[in-house]
Tab-separated table of C-alpha atoms and ligand atoms in Angstrom:
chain	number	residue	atom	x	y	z
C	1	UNK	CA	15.082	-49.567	0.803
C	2	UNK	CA	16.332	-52.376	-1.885
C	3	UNK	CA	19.750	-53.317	-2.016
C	4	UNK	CA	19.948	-54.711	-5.559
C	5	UNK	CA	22.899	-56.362	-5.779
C	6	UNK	CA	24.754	-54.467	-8.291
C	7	UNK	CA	24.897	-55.777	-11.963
C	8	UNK	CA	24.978	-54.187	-15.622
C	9	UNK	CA	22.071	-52.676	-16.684
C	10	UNK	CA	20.540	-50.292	-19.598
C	11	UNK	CA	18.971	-47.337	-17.959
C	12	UNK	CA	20.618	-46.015	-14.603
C	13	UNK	CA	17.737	-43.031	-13.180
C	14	UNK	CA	18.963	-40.807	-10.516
C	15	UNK	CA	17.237	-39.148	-7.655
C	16	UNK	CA	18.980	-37.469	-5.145
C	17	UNK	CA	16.023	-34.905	-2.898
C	18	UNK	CA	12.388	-34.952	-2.152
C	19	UNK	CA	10.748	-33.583	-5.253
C	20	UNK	CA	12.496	-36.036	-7.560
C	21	UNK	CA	11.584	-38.626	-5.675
C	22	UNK	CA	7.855	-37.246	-5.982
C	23	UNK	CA	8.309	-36.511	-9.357
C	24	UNK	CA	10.322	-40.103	-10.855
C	25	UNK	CA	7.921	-41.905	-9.009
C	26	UNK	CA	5.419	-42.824	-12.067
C	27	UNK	CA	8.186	-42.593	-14.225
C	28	UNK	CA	10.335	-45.375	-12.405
C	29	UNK	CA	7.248	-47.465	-11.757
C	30	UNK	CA	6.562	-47.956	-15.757
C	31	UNK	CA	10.571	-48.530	-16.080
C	32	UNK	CA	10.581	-51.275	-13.580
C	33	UNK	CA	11.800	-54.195	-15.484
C	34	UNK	CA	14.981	-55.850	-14.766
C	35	UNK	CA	17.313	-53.414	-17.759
C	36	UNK	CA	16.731	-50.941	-15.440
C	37	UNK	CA	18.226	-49.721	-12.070
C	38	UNK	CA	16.857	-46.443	-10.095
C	39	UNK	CA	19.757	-45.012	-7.646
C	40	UNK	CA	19.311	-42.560	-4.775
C	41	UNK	CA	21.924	-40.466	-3.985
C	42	UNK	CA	20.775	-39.453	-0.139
C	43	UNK	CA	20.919	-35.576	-0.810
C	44	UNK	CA	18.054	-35.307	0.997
C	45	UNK	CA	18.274	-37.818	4.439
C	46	UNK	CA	15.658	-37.547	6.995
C	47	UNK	CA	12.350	-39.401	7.604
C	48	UNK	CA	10.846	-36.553	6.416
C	49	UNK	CA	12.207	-35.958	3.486
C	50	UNK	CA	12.795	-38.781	1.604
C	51	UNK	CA	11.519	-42.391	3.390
C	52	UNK	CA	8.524	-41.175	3.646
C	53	UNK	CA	7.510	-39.992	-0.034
C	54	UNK	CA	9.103	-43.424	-1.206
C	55	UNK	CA	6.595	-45.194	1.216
C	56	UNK	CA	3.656	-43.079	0.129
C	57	UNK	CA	4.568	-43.103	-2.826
C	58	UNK	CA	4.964	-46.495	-3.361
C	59	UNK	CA	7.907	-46.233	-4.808
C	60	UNK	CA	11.393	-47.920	-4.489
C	61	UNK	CA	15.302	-47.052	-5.080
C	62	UNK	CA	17.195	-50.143	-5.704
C	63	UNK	CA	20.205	-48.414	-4.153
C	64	UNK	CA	20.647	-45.571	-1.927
C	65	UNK	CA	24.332	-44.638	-1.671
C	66	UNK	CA	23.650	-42.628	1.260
C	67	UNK	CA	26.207	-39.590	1.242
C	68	UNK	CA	24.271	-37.763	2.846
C	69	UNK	CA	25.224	-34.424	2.031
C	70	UNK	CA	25.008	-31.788	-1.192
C	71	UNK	CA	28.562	-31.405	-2.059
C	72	UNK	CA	28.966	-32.002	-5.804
C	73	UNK	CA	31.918	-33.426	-5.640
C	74	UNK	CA	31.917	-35.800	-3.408
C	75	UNK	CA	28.204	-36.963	-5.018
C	76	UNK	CA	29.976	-36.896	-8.853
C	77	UNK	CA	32.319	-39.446	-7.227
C	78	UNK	CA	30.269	-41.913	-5.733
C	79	UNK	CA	27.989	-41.597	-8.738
C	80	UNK	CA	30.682	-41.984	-11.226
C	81	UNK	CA	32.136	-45.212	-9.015
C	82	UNK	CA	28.679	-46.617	-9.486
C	83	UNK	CA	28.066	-46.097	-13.224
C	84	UNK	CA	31.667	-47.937	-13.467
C	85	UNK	CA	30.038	-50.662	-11.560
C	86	UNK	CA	26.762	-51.023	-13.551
C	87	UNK	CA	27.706	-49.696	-17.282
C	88	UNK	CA	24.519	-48.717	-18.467
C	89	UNK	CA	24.053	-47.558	-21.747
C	90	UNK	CA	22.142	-44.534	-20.944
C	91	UNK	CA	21.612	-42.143	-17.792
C	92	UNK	CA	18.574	-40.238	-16.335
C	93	UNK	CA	18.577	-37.322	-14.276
C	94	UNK	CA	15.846	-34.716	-13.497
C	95	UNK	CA	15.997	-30.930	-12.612
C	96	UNK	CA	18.525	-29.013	-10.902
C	97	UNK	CA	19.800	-30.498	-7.629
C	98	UNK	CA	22.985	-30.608	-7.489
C	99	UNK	CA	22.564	-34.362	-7.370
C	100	UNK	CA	21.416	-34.181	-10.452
C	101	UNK	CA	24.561	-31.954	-11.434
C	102	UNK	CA	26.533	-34.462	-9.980
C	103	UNK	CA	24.843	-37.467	-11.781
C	104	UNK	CA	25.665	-35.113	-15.405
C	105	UNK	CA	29.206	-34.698	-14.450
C	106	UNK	CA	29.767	-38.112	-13.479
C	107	UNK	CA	27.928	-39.346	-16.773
C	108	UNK	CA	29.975	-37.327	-19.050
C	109	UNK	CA	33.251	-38.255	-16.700
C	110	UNK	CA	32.448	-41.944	-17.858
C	111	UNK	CA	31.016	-41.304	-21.016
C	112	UNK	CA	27.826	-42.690	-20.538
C	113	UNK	CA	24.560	-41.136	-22.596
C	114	UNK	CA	22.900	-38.795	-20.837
C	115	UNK	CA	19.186	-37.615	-20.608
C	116	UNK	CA	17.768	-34.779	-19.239
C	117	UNK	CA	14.310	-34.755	-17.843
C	118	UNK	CA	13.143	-31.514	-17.135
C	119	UNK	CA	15.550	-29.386	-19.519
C	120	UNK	CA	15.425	-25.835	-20.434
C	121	UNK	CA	13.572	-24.463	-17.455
C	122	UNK	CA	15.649	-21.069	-16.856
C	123	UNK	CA	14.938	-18.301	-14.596
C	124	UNK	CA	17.416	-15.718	-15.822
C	125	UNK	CA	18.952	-15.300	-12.250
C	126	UNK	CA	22.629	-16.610	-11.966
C	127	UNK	CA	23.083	-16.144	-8.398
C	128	UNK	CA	21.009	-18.885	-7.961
C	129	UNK	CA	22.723	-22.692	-7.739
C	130	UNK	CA	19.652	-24.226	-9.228
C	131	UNK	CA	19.787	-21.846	-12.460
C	132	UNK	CA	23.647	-22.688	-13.103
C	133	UNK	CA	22.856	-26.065	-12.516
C	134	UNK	CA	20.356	-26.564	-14.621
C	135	UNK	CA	22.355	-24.970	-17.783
C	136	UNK	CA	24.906	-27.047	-16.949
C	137	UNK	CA	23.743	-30.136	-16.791
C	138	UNK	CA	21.379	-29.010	-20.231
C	139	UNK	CA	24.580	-28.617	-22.370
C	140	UNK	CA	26.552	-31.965	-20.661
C	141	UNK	CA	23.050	-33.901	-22.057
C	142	UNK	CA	22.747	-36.106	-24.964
C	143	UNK	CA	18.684	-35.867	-24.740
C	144	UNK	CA	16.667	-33.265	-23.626
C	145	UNK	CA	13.209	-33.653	-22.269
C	146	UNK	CA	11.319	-30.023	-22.377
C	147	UNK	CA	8.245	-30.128	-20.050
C	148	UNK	CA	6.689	-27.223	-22.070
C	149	UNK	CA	7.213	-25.708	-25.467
C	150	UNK	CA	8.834	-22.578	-24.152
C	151	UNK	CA	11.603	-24.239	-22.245
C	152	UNK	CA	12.021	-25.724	-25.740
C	153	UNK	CA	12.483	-21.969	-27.183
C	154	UNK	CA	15.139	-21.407	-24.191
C	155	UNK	CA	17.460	-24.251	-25.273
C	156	UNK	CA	16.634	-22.745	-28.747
C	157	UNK	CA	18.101	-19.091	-28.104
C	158	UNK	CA	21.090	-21.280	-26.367
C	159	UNK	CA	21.984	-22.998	-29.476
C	160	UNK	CA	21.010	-26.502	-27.687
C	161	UNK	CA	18.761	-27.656	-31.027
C	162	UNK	CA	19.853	-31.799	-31.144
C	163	UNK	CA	17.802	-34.296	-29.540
C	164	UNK	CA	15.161	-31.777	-28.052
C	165	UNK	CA	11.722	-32.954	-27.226
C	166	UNK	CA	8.441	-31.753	-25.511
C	167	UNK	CA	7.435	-34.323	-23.377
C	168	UNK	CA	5.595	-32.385	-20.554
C	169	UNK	CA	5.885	-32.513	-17.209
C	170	UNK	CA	5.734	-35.662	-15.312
C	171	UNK	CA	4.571	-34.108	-11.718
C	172	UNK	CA	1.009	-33.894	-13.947
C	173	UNK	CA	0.381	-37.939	-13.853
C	174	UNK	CA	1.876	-38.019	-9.963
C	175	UNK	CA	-0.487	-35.111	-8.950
C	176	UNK	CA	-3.426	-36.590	-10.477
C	177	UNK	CA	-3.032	-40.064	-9.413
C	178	UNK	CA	-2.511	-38.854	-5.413
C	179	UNK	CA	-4.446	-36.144	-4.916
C	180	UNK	CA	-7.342	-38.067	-4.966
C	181	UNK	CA	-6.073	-40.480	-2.570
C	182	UNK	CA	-4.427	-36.895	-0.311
C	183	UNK	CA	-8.527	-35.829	-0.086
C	184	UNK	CA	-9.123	-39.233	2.064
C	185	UNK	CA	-6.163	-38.603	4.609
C	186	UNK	CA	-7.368	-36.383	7.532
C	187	UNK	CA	-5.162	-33.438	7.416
C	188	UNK	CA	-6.990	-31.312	10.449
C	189	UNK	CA	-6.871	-27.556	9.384
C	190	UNK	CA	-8.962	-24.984	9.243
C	191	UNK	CA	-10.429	-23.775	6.063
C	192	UNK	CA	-9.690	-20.246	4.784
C	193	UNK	CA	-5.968	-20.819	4.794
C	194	UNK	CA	-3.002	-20.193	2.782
C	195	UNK	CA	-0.228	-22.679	2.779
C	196	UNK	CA	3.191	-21.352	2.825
C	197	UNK	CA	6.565	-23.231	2.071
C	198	UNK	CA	9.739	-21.263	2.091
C	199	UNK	CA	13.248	-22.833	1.145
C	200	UNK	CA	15.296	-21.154	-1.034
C	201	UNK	CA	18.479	-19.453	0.132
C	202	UNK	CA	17.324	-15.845	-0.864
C	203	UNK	CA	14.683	-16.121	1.399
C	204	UNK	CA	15.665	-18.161	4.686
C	205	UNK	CA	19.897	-18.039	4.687
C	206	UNK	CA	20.642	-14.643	6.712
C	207	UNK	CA	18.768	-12.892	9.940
C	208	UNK	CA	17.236	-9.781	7.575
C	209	UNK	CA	15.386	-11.817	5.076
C	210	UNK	CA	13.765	-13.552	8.045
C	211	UNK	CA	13.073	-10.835	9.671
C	212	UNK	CA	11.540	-9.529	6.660
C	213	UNK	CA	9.246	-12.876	6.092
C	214	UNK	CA	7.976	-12.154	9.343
C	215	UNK	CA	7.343	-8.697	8.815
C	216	UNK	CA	5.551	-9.573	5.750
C	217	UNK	CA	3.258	-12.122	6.912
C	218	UNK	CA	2.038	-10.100	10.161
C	219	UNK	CA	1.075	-7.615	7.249
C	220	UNK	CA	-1.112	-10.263	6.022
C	221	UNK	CA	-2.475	-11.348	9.963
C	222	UNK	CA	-6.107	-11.427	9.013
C	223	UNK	CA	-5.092	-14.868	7.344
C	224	UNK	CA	-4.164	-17.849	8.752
C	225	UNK	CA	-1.378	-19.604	7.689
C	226	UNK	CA	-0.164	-23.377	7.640
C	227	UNK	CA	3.818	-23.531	6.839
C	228	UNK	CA	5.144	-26.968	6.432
C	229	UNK	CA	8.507	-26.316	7.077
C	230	UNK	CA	11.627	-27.581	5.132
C	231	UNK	CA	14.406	-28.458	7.769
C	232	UNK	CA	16.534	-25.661	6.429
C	233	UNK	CA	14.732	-23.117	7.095
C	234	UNK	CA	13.467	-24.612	10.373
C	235	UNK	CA	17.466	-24.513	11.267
C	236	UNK	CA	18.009	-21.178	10.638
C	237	UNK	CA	15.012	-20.013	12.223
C	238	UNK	CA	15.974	-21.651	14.948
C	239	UNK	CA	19.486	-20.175	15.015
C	240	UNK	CA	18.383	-16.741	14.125
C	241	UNK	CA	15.932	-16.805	17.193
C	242	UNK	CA	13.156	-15.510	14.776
C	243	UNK	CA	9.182	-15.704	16.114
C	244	UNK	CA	7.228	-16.542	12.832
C	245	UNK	CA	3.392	-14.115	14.032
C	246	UNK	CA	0.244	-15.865	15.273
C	247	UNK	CA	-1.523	-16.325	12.611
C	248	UNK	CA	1.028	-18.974	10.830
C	249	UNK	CA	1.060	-22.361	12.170
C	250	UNK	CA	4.654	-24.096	11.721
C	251	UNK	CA	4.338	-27.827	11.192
C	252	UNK	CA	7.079	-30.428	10.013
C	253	UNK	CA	7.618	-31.191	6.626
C	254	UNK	CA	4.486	-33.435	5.634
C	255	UNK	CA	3.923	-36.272	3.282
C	256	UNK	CA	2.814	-35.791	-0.208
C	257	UNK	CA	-0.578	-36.971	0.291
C	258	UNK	CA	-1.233	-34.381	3.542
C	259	UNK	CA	0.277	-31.656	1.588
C	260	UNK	CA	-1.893	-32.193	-1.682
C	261	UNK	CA	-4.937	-32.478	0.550
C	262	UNK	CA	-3.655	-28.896	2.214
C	263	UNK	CA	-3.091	-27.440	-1.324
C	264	UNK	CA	-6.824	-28.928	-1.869
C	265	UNK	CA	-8.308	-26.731	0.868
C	266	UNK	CA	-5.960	-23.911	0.722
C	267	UNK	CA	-7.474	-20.206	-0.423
C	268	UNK	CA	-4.378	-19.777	-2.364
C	269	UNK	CA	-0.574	-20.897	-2.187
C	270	UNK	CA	2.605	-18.996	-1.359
C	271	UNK	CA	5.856	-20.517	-1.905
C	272	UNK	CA	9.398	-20.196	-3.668
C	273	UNK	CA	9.067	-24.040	-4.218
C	274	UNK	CA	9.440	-25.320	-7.896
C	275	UNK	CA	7.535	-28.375	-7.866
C	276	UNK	CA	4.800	-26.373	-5.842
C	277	UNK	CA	4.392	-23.476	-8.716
C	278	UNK	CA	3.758	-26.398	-10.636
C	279	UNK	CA	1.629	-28.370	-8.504
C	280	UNK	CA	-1.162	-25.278	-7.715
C	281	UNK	CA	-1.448	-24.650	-11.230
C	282	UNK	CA	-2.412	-28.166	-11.891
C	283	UNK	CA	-4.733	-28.537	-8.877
C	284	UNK	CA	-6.360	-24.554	-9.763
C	285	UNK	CA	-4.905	-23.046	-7.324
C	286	UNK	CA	-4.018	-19.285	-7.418
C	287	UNK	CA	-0.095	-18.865	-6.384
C	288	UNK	CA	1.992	-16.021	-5.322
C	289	UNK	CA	6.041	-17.120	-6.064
C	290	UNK	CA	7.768	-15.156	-3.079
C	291	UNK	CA	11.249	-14.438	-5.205
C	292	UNK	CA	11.658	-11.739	-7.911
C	293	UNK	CA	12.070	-14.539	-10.486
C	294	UNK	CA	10.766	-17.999	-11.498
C	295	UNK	CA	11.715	-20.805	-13.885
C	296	UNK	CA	8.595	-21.567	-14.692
C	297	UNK	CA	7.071	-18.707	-16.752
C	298	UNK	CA	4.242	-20.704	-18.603
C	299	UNK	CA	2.002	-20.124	-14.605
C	300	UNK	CA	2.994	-16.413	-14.624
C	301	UNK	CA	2.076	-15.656	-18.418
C	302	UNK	CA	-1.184	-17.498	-17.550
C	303	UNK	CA	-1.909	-15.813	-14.698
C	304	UNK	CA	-2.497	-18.628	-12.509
C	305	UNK	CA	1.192	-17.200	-10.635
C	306	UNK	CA	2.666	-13.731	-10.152
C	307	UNK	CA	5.528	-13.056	-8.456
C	308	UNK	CA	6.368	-11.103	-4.545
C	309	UNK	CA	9.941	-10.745	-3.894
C	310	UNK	CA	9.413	-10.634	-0.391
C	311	UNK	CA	12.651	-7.915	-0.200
C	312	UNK	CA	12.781	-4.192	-2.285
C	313	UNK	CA	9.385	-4.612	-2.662
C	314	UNK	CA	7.067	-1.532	-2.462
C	315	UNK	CA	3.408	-3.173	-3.771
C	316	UNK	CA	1.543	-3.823	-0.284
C	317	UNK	CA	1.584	-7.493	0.346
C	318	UNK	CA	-1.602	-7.895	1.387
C	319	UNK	CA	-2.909	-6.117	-1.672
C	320	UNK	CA	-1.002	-8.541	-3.625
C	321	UNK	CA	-2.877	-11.589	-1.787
C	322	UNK	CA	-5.889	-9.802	-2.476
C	323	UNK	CA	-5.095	-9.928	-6.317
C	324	UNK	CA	-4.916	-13.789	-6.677
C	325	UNK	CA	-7.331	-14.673	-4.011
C	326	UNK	CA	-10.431	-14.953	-6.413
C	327	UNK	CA	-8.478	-15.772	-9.867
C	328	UNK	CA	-9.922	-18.751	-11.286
C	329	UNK	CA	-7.698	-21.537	-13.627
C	330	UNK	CA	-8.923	-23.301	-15.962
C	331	UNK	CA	-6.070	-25.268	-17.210
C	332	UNK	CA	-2.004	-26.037	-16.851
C	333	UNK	CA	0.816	-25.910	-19.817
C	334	UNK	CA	2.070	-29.507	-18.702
C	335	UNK	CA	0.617	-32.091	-20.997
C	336	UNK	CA	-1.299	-35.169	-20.298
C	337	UNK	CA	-0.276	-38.698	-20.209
C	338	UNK	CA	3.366	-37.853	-20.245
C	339	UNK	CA	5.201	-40.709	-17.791
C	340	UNK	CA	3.787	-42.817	-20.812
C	341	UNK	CA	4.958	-40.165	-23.468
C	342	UNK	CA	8.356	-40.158	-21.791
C	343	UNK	CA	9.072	-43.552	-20.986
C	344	UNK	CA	7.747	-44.451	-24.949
C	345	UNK	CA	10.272	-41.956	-25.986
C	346	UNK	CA	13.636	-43.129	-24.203
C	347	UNK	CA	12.738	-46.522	-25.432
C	348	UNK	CA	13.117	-45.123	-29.023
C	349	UNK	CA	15.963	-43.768	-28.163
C	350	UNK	CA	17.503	-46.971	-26.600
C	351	UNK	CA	16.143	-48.818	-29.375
C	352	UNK	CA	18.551	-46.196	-31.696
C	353	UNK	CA	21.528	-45.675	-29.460
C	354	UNK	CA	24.330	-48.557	-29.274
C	355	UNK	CA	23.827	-50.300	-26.482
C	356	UNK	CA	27.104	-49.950	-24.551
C	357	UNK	CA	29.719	-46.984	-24.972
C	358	UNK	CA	32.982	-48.870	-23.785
M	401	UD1	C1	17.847	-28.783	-2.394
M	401	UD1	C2	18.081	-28.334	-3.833
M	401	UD1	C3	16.937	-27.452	-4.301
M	401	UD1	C4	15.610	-28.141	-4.098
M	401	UD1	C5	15.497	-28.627	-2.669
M	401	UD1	C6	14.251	-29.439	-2.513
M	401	UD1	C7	20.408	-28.008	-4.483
M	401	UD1	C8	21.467	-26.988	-4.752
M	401	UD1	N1	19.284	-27.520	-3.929
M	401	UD1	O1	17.827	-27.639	-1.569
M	401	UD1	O2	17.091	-27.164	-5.678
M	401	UD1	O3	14.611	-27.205	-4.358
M	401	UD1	O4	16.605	-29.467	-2.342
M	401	UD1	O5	13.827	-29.471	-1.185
M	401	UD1	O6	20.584	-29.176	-4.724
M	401	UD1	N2	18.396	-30.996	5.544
M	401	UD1	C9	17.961	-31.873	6.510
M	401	UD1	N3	17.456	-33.080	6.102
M	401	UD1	C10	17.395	-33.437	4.807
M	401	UD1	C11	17.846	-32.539	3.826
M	401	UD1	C12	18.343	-31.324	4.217
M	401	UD1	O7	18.005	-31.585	7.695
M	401	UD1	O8	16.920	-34.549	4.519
M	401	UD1	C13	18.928	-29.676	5.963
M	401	UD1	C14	20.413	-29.738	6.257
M	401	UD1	O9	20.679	-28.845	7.276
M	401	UD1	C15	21.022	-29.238	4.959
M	401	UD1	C16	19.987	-28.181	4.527
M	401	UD1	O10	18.737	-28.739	4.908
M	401	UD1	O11	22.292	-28.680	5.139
M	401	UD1	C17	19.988	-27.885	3.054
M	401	UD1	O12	19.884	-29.100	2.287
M	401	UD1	P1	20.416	-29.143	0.766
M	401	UD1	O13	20.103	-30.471	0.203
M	401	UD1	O14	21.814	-28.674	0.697
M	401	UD1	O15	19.580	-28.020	0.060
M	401	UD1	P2	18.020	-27.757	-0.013
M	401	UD1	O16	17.749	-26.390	0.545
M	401	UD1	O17	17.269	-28.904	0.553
M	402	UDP	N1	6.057	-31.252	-0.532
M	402	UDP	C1	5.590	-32.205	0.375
M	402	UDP	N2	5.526	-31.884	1.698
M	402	UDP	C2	5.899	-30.668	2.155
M	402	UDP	C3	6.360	-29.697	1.233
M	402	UDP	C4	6.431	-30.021	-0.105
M	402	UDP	O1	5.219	-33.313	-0.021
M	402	UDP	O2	5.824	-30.441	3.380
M	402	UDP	C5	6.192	-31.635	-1.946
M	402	UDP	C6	5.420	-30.808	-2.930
M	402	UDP	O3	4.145	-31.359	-3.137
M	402	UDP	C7	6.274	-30.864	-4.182
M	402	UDP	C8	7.675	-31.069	-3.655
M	402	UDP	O4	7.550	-31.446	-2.297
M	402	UDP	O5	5.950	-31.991	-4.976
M	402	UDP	C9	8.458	-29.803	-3.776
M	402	UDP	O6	9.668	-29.942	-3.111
M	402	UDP	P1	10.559	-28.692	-2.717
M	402	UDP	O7	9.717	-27.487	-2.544
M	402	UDP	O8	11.377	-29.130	-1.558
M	402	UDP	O9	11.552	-28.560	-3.946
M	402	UDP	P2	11.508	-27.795	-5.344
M	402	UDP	O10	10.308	-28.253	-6.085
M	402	UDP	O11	11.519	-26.332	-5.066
M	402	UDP	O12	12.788	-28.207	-5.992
């Protein structure tokens, strides 16, 4: 990774975990002129999880301040040490990590403008640290970049009405522009499968809701099942002493070309992922989100998504596979051309807003 040296400059992005770096990739490509500086925080640390996308990816970070760890506080301080350094003018962060949290907090802690790509996405369920993220760092933000019309209508009900715009969701010109390339790498799997991914503390954090994943895919044994696994999961697995049944395959986290090419061949997709609701919807494939909620609504109302809570649920689980195996998509709410859209935008808004706030 770059070490730029560190010197003013007019748009500071921040990326912190693996699916921003997916997700910024485009975005930071068309930004790449010299006004502009993209800074990882090192949320997310391993190979697999964050060298590798920016090498797939093509992408690069001109600074990765490495802390290695999700604590918001201690991010909000090395972020807030580095805006002091470079003084930009305006501030990007995407999502709901708490990176990104961190990145708001430290913005509005050195009053530096702040945009929000990805804003209004809300899935009702406060327990979760993404959802209270997410509102937070929507009311700390100056700008507020909607990926659909109804997350629009959710900042709406919220009173957030300023400096709202639909620009779409910029996973759509990432997707595209890979998965074609992910169909030439050799991923060597069966057909007929469904891919799994699994990471969200409802589902993986204690002994009884693994114990109840397993239970609920030997339901399903008939199908086989490929399960990139994220290394949280893998950990408490591990430390639960938990046997996942035959028919899924456990495999280390892959790179984003191998796992478009498996949501390619997949029969259908089962996940609690984000990004991944998002991703199967754009590449017409049916999904079943494995959590009683979701944040992104615009898939379920569609009916390219329905939701399993994997726990206090009494609909048969293989009946509900059966249900989305043979639904067919024809489109996805996210908008087209929209790393253009979005870039185009924030330089009106630079253009507009004075150039330095100290
Ligand atoms: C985080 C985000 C979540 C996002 C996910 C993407 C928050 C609150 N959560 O969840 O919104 O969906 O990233 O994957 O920010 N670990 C490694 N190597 C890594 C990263 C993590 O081994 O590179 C392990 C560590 O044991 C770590 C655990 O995974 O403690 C959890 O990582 P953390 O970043 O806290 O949360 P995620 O579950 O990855
Ligand atoms: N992904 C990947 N390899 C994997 C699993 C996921 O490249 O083994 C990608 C996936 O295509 C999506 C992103 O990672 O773009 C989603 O990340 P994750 O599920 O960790 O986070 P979330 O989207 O839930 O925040």
């Amino acid at each position: 990774m770059v070490q730029k040296s560190l010197k003013k400059c007019e748009i500071l992005t921040l990326a912190g975990t693996r699916p921003e770096v997916i997700k910024l990739s485009e975005f930071v490509r068309h930004l790449d002129y010299e006004n502009h500086i993209y800074a990882y925080t090192g949320q997310h640390y391993s190979e697999n999880m964050k060298d590798i996308f920016f090498n797939e990816l093509d992408s690069k970070a001109d600074l990765d301040l490495r802390c290695n760890t999700s604590d918001v506080e201690i991010l909000r301080q090395k972020i807030a040490d580095l805006i002091s350094a470079l003084r930009p003018s305006i501030m990007v962060v995407y999502g709901d990590t708490n990176s990104s949290l961190a990145g708001a907090l430290a913005a509005r802690d050195t009053k530096t403008r702040l945009i929000h790509i990805e804003a209004g996405l809300r899935s009702f369920d406060m327990r979760m640290p993404e959802e209270r993220n997410r509102i937070e760092i929507d009311q700390l933000s100056d700008y507020l970049f909607c990926p659909s019309t109804l997350s629009r209508e959710y900042l709406h009900f919220e009173g957030i009405e300023n400096n709202v715009f639909v620009t779409g969701n910029l996973i759509v010109d990432v997707c595209k522009k890979f998965a074609e390339m992910g169909l030439k790498e050799k991923v060597d799997f069966p057909d007929d499968f469904l891919l799994l991914t699994l990471h969200r503390a409802e589902n993986v954090d204690d002994i009884n809701s693994l114990k109840t994943l397993s239970t609920k895919l030997k339901e399903i044994s008939h199908h086989k099942i490929i399960f990139p696994i994220h290394p949280r999961t893998k950990k408490n697995l591990i430390q639960s002493n938990i046997q996942l049944p035959e028919n899924v395959t456990t495999i280390d986290p892959v790179g984003y070309l191998d796992f478009l090419s498996l949501l390619h061949k997949c029969k259908l997709v089962l996940t609690d992922s984000g990004g991944v609701q998002e991703e199967a919807v754009i590449l017409k494939k049916p999904c079943i989100t494995l959590r009683h909620t979701t944040e992104r609504w615009e898939t379920v109302l569609m009916r390219a998504n329905r939701l399993y809570p994997l726990f206090q649920n009494n609909e048969d689980f293989g009946s509900a596979v059966e249900s989305m195996l043979n639904i067919k998509i024809q489109s996805h709410p996210y908008g087209e051309d929209v790393t253009a859209k979005t870039v185009s935008l924030l330089k009106e808004i630079l253009l507009q807003s004075p150039k330095v706030r100290y």
